[in-house]
Amino acid sequence: MLEVRDLSMRFGGLLAVDQVSLDVGEREIVSIIGPNGAGKTTVFNCISGFYRPSGGTITFKGRPIQGKPDYKISRMGMVRTFQHVRLFSRMTVVENLLVAQHRHLNTNLFAGLIKTPDYRKREEKSLERAAYWLERVGLMEMANRDAGNLAYGQQRRLEIARCMVTEPEVLMLDEPAAGLNPNETRELNELIVSLKEDYCVSVLLIEHDMSLVMGISDRINVINQGRPLACGTPEEIRTNDDVIKAYLGEE
Amino acid sequence: MVAQNFRHALFCAFITLIISYPILGLNLEARGVSITLTGAETQTYVGIALAVVIVFLFQLFRPAIMETLGQVKAINPMINREPMPQEKRVKFERFALILIVLGAMFWPFIASRGAVDLATLVLIYIILGLGLNVVVGLAGLLDLGYVAFYAVGAYTFGLLFQYYGFSFWMSLPIGALLAATFGFVLGFPVLRLRGDYLAIVTLGFGEIIRILLNNLTDLTNGPDGIGGIPDPTLFGMEFGRRVKIEGNTSFHEVFNIPYDSAHKVIFLYLITLILAVFTLLVIRRLIRMPVGRSWEALREDEIAARSLGLSRTAVKLSAFTIGAFFAGFAGTIFASKQGFISPESFVFLESAIVLAIVVLGGMGSQLGVILAAIAVTILPELAREFSEYRMLVFGAAMVLMMVWRPQGLLPMTRVHINLKKQEAGVTDHA
Ligand SMILES: Nc1ncnc2c1ncn2[C@@H]1O[C@H](COP(=O)(O)OP(=O)(O)OP(=O)(O)O)[C@@H](O)[C@H]1O
Ligand SMILES: [Mg+2]
């Protein structure tokens, strides 16, 4: 589904990502871990088109996407969340979800002004989809609140719901558990597994919470100082000497 | 703490002194060929000294004064009140808008001719405010050159009339579309700019248009402007005493009523009202449509908007284009109302006034924009004696607004959407 080969990203003199490769297959949860500043978010930014990679290839659904503008990549069916939550804070929760669905909506100005049947139908459909996902992440009661007024954990869930209403094939989550309490983390854990199991979504995950990563990942990529350190199943990673050294050296 | 306050207060007082003394306390007088420097009257010196002392005391006791001012907030009925529940606010806004439109419909039949004329101007500013609200309030793009599109609308009508004898009704859509085209074209170079840079470039664009109009003397008559621009007609009926354009008839003759110069003013007012209501309704719909939501999304967080597949180009261009479209509308009406246009009518101050309307009204809020447009246009007329201090009052009002109510008079109400509960079952997704 998603294939990254020898991805490099240079900022001036700093090689933030160096020859990283990774694969995400259909209905897989693949994680990227690594110490702070390892270049994980930068990998995300390259894949999602925010940065133009300095080298390497990225293939999504068999088509090269490196250097494509971010919004086109998102429209192809690969969306992401952010390490620091990015919601449309002065819009309501539902509106956040509607914005995300513009691809499913009739965006013709005149159709909207005179409310053609097609426009109404699609608008209704996306409201249903929004309601469905709000229910799913437990935010139904908050539907008409400003997104900025939600509690932190709720904002995180809304961000995931906002990705899901676009009906993506690959979902990229950047530290979704950061700042959540153990309870919320467990719920998130279940949600991510369910995304894969029930909605056929592949997940590319950056996470520091080891128990979460080890528990749900099909494969794990370890990056250290921009370079790939190891790649394998959770079991292989747990027992990998390099990884242990890097992590113990860190902490 | 006190010592620091004291030093700061002394400094502020000193600044006041060195600014006000040369400006107010010294006069240059021309005596024959030479210019001499004379002092002002004692009164002025007392004034300056008083100002210095006031500044000093204010800065010295600032924390205490600000605290008292903070309590003044409680007097402000809008501030300490629980915010109205959202559904109620939406209803309130709709109710207020309907009331205003109804009131506006009856206005010409109860008010004097001058008042109707002024109301037409208010309506023009309302159209401008609503249009700029799309760009600044909704899309969050600070546009300081909005007057350029207003000018394009006005000059389109002026020129089309002068060279081809086009009527108001033919020029209205052309003017709006041409202004929209200008908005679209301006959109391109500023796509990548944000904040201050965007403001500067749009400011420059506004000036370029005005300077062009001033200097293309062959085409636009330069600073002399274009005169004799006709009023709107009603199905070919003119409102003047005599028919000016061949083929038209005259309103008072057709209906066999005595000629009244007020007819013309009232008719223009009603047309402007219809166009203002049209603008209001169209933009109101747009806000609730995907395009309107994408404007707001871009304002809130451009990166998140892009990550969800919104194209920054398309969203920004649509905001600029639609905003400019309505400025073109307003421009055409303005040209018709004045009968004469010159580049003087489209100076930066106009952009600033429209921007003030949007900011005072509460970014994004349509009701707020309408109320602010009324206030900003009518207050200077009511206080003619103070017209010298107009800009001062304007500035002071803006500063007070920023202190007390940075979100504007009436912050935007969000649309309330009732969702039907969905079965959170897994099956009905796929
Ligand atoms: N736009 C940029 N310009 C210059 N340097 C950057 C830029 N973005 C990231 N970097 C640098 O690249 C390196 C990797 O950063 P990145 O954010 O990808 O790390 P990370 O693995 O996500 O860390 P964390 O766990 O803290 O989120 C850091 O040294 C960072 O300073
Ligand atoms: Mg990161």
Tab-separated table of C-alpha atoms in Angstrom, chain B residues 21 24-25 27 39-50:
chain	number	residue	atom	x	y	z
B	21	TYR	CA	5.863	70.819	22.796
B	24	LEU	CA	1.684	72.644	19.792
B	25	GLY	CA	4.041	75.005	21.558
B	27	ASN	CA	4.658	78.155	15.618
B	39	GLY	CA	6.007	80.541	21.013
B	40	ALA	CA	2.336	79.785	21.475
B	41	GLU	CA	-0.014	81.391	23.950
B	42	THR	CA	0.242	80.679	27.651
B	43	GLN	CA	-2.981	78.707	27.426
B	44	THR	CA	-1.298	76.146	25.186
B	45	TYR	CA	1.612	75.799	27.571
B	46	VAL	CA	-0.771	75.190	30.424
B	47	GLY	CA	-2.471	72.582	28.275
B	48	ILE	CA	0.798	70.844	27.525
B	49	ALA	CA	1.830	70.899	31.172
B	50	LEU	CA	-1.540	69.493	32.140
